[in-house]
Short mmCIF file of C-alpha atoms and ligand atoms in Angstrom, two decimals:
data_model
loop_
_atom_site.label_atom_id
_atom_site.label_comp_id
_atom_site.label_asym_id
_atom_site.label_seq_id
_atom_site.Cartn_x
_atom_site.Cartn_y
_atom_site.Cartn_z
CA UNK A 262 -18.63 -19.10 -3.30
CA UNK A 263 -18.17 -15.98 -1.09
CA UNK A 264 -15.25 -14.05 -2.31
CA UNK A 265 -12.39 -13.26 0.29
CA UNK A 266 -12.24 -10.15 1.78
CA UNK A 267 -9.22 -8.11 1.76
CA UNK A 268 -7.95 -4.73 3.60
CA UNK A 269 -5.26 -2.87 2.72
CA UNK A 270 -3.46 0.03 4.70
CA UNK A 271 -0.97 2.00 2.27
CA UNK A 272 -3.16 0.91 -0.87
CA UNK A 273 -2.00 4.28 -2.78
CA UNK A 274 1.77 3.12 -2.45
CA UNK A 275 3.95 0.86 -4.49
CA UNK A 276 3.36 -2.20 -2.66
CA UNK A 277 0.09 -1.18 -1.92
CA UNK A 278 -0.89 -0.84 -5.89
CA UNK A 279 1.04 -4.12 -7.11
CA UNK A 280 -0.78 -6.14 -4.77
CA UNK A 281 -4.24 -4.67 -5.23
CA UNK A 282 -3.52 -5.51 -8.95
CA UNK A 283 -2.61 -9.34 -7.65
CA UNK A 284 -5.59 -9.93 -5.10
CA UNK A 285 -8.11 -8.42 -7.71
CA UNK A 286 -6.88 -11.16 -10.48
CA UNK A 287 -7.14 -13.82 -7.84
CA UNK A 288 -10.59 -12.77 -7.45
CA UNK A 289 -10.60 -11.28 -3.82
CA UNK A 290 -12.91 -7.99 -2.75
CA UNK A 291 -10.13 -5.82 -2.26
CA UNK A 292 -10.60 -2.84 0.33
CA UNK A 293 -8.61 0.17 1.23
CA UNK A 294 -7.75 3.00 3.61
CA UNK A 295 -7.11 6.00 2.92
CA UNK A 296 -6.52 9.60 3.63
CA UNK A 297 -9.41 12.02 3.59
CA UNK A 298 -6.80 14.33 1.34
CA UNK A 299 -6.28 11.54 -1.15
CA UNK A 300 -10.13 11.39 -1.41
CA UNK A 301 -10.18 14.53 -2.33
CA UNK A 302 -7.26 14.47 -5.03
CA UNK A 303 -7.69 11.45 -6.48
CA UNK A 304 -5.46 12.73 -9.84
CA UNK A 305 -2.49 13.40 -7.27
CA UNK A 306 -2.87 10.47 -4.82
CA UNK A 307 -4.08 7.68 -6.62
CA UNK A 308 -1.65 7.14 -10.19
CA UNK A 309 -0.62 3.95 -9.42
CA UNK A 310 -4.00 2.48 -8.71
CA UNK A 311 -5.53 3.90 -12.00
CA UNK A 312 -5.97 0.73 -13.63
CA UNK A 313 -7.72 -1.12 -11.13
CA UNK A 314 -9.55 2.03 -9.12
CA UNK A 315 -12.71 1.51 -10.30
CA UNK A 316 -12.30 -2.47 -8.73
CA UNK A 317 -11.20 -1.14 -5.43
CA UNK A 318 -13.83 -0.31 -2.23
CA UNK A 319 -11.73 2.50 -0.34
CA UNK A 320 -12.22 3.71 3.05
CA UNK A 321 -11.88 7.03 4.57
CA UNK A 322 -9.35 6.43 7.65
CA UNK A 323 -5.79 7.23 9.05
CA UNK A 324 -3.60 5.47 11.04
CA UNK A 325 -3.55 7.77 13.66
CA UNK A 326 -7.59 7.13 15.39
CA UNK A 327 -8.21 3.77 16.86
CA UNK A 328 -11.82 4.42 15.94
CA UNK A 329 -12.09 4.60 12.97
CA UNK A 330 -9.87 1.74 12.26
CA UNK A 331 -12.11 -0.18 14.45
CA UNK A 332 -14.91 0.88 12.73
CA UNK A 333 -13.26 -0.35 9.45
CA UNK A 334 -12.56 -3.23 10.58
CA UNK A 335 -16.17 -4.17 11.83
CA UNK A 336 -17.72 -2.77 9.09
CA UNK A 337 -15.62 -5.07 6.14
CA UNK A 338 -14.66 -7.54 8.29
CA UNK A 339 -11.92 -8.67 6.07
CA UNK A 340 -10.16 -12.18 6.04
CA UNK A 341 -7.28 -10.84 5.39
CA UNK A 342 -5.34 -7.68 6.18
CA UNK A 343 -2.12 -6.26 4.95
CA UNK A 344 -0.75 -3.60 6.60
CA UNK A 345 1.75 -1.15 4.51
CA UNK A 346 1.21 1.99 5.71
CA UNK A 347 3.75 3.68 7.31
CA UNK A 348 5.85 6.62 6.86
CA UNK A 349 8.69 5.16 5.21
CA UNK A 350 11.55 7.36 4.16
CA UNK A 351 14.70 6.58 6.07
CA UNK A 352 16.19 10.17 5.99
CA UNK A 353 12.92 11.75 7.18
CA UNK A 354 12.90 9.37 10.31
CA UNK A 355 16.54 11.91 11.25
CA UNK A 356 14.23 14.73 11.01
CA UNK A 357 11.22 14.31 11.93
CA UNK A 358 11.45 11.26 14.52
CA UNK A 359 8.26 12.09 16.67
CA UNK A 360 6.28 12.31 13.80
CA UNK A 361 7.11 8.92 12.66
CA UNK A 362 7.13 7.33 15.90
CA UNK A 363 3.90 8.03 16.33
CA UNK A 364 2.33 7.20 12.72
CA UNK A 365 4.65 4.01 12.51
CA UNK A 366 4.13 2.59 16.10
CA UNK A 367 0.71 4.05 17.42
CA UNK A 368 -0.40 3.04 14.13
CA UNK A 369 0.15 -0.58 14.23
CA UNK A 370 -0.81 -0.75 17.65
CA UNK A 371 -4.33 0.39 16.90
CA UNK A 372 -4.72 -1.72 13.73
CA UNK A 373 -3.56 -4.64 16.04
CA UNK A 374 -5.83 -3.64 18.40
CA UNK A 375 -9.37 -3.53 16.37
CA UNK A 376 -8.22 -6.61 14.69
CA UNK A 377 -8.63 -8.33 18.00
CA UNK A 378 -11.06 -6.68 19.08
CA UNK A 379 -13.35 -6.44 16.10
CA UNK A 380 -12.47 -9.33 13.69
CA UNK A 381 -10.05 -11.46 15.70
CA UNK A 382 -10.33 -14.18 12.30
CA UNK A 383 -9.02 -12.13 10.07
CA UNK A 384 -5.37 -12.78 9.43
CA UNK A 385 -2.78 -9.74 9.76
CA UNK A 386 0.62 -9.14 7.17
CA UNK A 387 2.78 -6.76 8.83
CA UNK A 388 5.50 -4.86 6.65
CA UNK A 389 8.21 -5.54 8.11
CA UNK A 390 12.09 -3.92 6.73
CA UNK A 391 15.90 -5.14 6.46
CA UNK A 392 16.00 -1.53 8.30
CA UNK A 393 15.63 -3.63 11.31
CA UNK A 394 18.95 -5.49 10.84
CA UNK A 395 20.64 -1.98 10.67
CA UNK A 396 24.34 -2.38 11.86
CA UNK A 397 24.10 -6.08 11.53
CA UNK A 398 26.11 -8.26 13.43
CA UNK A 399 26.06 -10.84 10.67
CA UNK A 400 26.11 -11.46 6.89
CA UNK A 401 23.42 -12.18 5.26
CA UNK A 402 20.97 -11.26 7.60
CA UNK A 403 18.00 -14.23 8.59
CA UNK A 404 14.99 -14.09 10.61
CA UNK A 405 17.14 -15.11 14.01
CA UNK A 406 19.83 -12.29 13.25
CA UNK A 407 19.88 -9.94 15.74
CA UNK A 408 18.07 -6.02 14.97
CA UNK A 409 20.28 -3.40 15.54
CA UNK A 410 18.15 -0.34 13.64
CA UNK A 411 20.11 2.86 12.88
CA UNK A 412 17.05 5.05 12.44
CA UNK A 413 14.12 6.09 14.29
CA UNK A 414 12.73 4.66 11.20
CA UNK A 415 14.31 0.93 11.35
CA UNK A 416 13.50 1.41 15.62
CA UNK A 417 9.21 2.29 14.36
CA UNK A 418 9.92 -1.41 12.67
CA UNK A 419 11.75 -3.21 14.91
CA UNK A 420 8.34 -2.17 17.38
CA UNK A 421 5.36 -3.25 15.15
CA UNK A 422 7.61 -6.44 14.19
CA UNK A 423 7.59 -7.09 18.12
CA UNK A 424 3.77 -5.70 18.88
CA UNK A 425 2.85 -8.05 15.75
CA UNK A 426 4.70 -11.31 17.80
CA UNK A 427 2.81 -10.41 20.83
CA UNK A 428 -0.27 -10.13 19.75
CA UNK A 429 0.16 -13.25 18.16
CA UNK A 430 1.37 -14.95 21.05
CA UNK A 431 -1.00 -12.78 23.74
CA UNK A 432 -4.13 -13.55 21.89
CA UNK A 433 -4.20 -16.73 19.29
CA UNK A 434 -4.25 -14.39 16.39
CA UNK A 435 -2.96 -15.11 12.67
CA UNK A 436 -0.36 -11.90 12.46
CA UNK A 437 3.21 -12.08 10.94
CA UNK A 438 5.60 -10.17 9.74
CA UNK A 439 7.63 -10.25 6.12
CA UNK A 440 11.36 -8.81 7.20
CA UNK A 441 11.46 -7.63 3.22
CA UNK A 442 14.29 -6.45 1.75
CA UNK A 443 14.65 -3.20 -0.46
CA UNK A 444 12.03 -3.61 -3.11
CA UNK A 445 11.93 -1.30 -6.43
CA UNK A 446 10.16 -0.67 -9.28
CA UNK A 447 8.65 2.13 -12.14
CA UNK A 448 6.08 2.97 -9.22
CA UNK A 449 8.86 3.79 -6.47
CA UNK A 450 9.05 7.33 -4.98
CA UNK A 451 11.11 9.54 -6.16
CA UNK A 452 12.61 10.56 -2.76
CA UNK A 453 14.27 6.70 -2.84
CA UNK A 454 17.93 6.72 -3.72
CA UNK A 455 16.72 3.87 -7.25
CA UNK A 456 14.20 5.95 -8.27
CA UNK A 457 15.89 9.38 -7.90
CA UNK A 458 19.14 7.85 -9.93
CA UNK A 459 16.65 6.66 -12.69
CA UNK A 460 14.54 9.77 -12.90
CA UNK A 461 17.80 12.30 -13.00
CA UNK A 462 19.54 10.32 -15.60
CA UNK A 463 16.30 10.23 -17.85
CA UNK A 464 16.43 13.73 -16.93
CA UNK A 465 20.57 14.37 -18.35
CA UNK A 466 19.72 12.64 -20.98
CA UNK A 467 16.66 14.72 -22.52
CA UNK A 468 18.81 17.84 -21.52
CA UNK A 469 16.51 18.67 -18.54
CA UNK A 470 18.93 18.33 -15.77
CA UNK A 471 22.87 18.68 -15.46
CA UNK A 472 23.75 17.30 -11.97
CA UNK A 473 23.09 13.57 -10.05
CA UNK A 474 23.42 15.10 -6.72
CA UNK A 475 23.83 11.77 -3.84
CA UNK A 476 25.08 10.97 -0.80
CA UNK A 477 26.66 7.67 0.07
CA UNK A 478 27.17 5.65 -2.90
CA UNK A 479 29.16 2.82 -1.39
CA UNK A 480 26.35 1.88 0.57
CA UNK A 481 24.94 -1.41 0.12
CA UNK A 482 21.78 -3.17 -0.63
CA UNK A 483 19.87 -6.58 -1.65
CA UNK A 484 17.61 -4.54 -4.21
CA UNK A 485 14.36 -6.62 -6.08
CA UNK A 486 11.68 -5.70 -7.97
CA UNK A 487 8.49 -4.94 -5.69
CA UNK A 488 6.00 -6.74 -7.93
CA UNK A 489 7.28 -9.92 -7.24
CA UNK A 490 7.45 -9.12 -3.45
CA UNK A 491 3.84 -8.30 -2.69
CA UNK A 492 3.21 -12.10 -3.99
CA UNK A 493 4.80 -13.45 -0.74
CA UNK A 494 3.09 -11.85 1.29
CA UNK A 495 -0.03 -13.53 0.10
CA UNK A 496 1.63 -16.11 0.54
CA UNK A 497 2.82 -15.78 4.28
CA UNK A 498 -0.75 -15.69 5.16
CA UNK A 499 -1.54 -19.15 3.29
CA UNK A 500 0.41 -20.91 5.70
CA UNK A 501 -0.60 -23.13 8.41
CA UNK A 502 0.79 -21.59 11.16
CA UNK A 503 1.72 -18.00 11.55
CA UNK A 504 4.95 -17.03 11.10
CA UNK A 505 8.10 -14.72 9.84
CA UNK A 506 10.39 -14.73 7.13
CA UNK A 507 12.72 -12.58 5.53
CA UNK A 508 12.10 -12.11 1.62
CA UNK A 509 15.07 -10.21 -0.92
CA UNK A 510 17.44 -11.84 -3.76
CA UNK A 511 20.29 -12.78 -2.09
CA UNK A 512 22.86 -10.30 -3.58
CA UNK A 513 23.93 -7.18 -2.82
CA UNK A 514 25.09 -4.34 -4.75
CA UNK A 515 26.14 -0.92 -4.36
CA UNK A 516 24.76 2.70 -4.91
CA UNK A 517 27.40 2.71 -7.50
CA UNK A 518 26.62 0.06 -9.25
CA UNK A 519 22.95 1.27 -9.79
CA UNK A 520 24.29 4.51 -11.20
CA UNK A 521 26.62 2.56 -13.72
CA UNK A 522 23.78 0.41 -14.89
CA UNK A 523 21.50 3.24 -15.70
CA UNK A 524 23.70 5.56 -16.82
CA UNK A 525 25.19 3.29 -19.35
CA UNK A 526 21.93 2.16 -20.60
CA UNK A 527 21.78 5.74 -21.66
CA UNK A 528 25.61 5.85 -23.19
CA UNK A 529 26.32 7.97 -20.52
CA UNK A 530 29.16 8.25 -17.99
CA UNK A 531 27.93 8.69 -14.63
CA UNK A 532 30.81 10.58 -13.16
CA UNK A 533 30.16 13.64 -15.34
CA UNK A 534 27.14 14.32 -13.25
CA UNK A 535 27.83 12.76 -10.14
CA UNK A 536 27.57 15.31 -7.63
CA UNK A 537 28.52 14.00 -3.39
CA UNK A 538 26.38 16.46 -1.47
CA UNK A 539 27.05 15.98 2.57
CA UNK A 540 23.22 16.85 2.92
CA UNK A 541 22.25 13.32 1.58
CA UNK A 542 24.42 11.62 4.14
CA UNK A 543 22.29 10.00 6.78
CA UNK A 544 23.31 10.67 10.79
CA UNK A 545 23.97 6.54 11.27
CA UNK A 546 24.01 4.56 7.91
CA UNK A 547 23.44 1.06 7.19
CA UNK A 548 26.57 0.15 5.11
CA UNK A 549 25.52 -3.31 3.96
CA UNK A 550 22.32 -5.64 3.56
CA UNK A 551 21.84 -8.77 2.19
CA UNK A 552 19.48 -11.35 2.83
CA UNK A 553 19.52 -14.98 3.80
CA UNK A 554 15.68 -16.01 2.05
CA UNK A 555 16.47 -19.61 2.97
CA UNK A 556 13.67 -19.98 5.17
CA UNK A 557 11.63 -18.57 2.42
CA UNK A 558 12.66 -20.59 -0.56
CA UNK A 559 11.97 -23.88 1.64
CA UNK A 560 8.97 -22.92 3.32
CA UNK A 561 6.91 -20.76 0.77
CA UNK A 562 8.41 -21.69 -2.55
CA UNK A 563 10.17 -17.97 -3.06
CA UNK A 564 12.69 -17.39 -5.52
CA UNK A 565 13.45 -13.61 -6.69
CA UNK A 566 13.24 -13.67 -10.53
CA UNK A 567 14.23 -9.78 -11.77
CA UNK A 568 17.56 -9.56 -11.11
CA UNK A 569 19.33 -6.38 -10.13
CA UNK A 570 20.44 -5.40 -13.48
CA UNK A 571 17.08 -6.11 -15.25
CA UNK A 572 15.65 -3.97 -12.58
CA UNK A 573 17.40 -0.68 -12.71
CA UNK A 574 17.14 -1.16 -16.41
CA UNK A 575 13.32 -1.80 -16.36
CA UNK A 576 13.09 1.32 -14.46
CA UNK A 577 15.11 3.84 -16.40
CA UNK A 578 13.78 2.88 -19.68
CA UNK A 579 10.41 3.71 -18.09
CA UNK A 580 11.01 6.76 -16.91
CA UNK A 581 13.14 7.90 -20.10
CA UNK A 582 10.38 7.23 -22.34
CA UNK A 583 7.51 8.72 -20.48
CA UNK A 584 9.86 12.36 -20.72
CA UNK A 585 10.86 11.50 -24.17
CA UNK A 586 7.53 11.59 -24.78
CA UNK A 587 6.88 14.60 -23.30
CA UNK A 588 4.69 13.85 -20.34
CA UNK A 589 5.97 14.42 -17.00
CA UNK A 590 7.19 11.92 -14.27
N1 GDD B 157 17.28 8.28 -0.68
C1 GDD B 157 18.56 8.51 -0.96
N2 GDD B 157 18.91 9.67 -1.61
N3 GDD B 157 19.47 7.59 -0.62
C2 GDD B 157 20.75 7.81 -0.95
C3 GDD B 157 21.18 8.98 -1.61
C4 GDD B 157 20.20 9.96 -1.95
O1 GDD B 157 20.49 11.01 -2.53
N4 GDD B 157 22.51 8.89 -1.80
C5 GDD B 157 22.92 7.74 -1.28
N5 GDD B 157 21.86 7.07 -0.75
C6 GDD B 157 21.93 5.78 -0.04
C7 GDD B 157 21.31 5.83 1.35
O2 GDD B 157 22.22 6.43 2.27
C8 GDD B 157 21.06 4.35 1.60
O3 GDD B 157 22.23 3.76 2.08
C9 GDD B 157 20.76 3.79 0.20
O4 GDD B 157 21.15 4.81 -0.73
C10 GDD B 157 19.31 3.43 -0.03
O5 GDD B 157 18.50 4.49 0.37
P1 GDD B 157 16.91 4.52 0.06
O6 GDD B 157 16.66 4.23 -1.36
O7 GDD B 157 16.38 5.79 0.62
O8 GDD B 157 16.34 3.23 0.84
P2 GDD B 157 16.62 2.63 2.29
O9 GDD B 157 17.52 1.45 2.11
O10 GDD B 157 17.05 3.67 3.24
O11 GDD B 157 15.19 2.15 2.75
C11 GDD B 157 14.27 1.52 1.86
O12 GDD B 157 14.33 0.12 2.01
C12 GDD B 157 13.87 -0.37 3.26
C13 GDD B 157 14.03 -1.89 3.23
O13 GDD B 157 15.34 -2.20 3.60
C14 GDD B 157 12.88 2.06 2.16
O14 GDD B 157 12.00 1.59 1.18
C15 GDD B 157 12.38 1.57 3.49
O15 GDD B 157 11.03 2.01 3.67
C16 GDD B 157 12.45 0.05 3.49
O16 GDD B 157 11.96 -0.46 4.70
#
């Protein structure tokens, strides 16, 4: 039998890696774009692919030329596409908000647009984000509640969740979007509040750093482990008919908690280190998310298994013995 095609945008992330790693052991081609510069510094751009790279057929392309994503797209002609790339730092979306308007929304808009155009079978994930909920008018948060983003970031998502609908609706195609909630794991970039706790600590406790410098650490979040995420959205585009759903654990903890978990997994006491610094503060925060996965756990059999603790444990015990070890993060 033929083997299913597959096309991934943001294959050199951590969702992008994890489900590479799935598709491949279900036996799917798996296909990826990516930046000319990662070509070129493959050592830098591609660790979390390394065990599967030499599995993977990747593309030259960026998000920003409707050609070449047309091209792509002709050219594979996948049956399935997930799109993950995105620029996806929250803080950077205060700073640089044109940038990421452009990447985030043009970006979708053109992948939407040579999926119709060139391979109108093929069926479309979009990455959706909890970011869209923002200030959210209720609690949890489901696939009717009501977006209210709070960055230009959460706004970029809120757009390809709604260009994703229409296309669906405009022109008969199989496109939907996974509202996911924050998803973590040893592959996580260190910019992200998880990773940047477990990293520093590991850090303390090898003598290599004094301070935890943070911002908000009341904020709130329904944080689980990213592996298990990139399964549903296999998943989502099994179905029948297309449609959305909102995937996270249920529970929500805060910044503080995180920090108490990994810090005491390395008999240390957080608040020696902990340093507020106003800089990490975002313009417009979102104080609390937590999702409602109903829809989810009826309709596609999802149930989160890592649960928060196992997670921030999982990922400081990575990172402390890769430096214990001597090798660098
Ligand atoms: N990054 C960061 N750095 N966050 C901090 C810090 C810090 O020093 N101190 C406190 N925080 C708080 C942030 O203000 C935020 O409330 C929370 O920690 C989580 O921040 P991030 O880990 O940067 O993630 P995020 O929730 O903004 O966004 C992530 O999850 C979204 C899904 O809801 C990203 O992965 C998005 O791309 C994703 O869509």
């Amino acid at each position: 039998m033929k083997k299913k095609k597959i096309l991934i945008t943001g294959i050199t992330g951590q969702d992008g890696s994890y489900l590479a790693e799935y598709l491949l052991s279900l036996g799917y081609e798996v296909h990826g774009i990516v930046r000319r510069v990662a070509l070129e510094d493959p050592t830098h751009h591609f660790w979390r692919l390394q065990k599967v790279l030499d599995q993977l057929i990747l593309h030259s392309g960026s998000l920003e030329s409707f050609p070449t994503l047309f091209k792509i797209m002709r050219e594979v002609q996948p049956d399935e596409c997930y799109h993950l790339a995105a620029q996806s730092f929250v803080s950077v979306s205060f700073e640089d908000e044109f940038s990421m308007m452009q990447t985030n929304i043009n970006g979708t808009h053109y992948l939407l647009a040579a999926l119709k155009d060139a391979c109108p079978e093929c069926r479309l994930y979009f990455a959706g984000s909890s970011e869209m909920f923002g200030k959210a008018e209720e609690t949890p948060q489901r696939e009717t509640t009501r977006f209210h983003p709070r960055s230009v970031y959460g706004l970029t998502k809120v757009a390809g969740f709604e260009l994703t609908r229409n296309y669906r609706e405009a022109y008969n195609l199989f496109t939907c979007t996974g509202i996911l909630f924050n998803h973590e794991s040893p592959r996580r970039g260190y910019e992200f509040v998880t990773r940047k706790i477990s990293s520093t600590a590991a850090r303390i406790k090898l003598g290599m750093e004094k301070v935890m410098p943070l911002g908000n650490i009341e904020a709130k979040r329904d944080w689980g482990f990213a592996g298990e995420y990139v399964q549903m959205m296999h998943v989502m585009l099994q179905q029948d008919v297309p449609e959305d759903f909102v995937v996270g654990t249920g529970e929500t903890h805060t910044v503080r908690e995180f920090l108490e978990v990994v810090f005491g997994e390395l008999n240390l006491n957080y608040q020696d280190y902990l340093v507020i610094e106003k800089n990490f503060y975002r313009p417009a925060e979102v104080d609390l998310l937590v999702a409602d996965p109903q829809k989810a756990r009826e309709k596609l059999g999802w149930k989160s298994k890592m649960n928060f603790e196992e997670l921030a444990l999982q990922m400081v015990r990575h990172d402390y013995d890769i430096l214990k070890k001597g090798d660098d993060l």
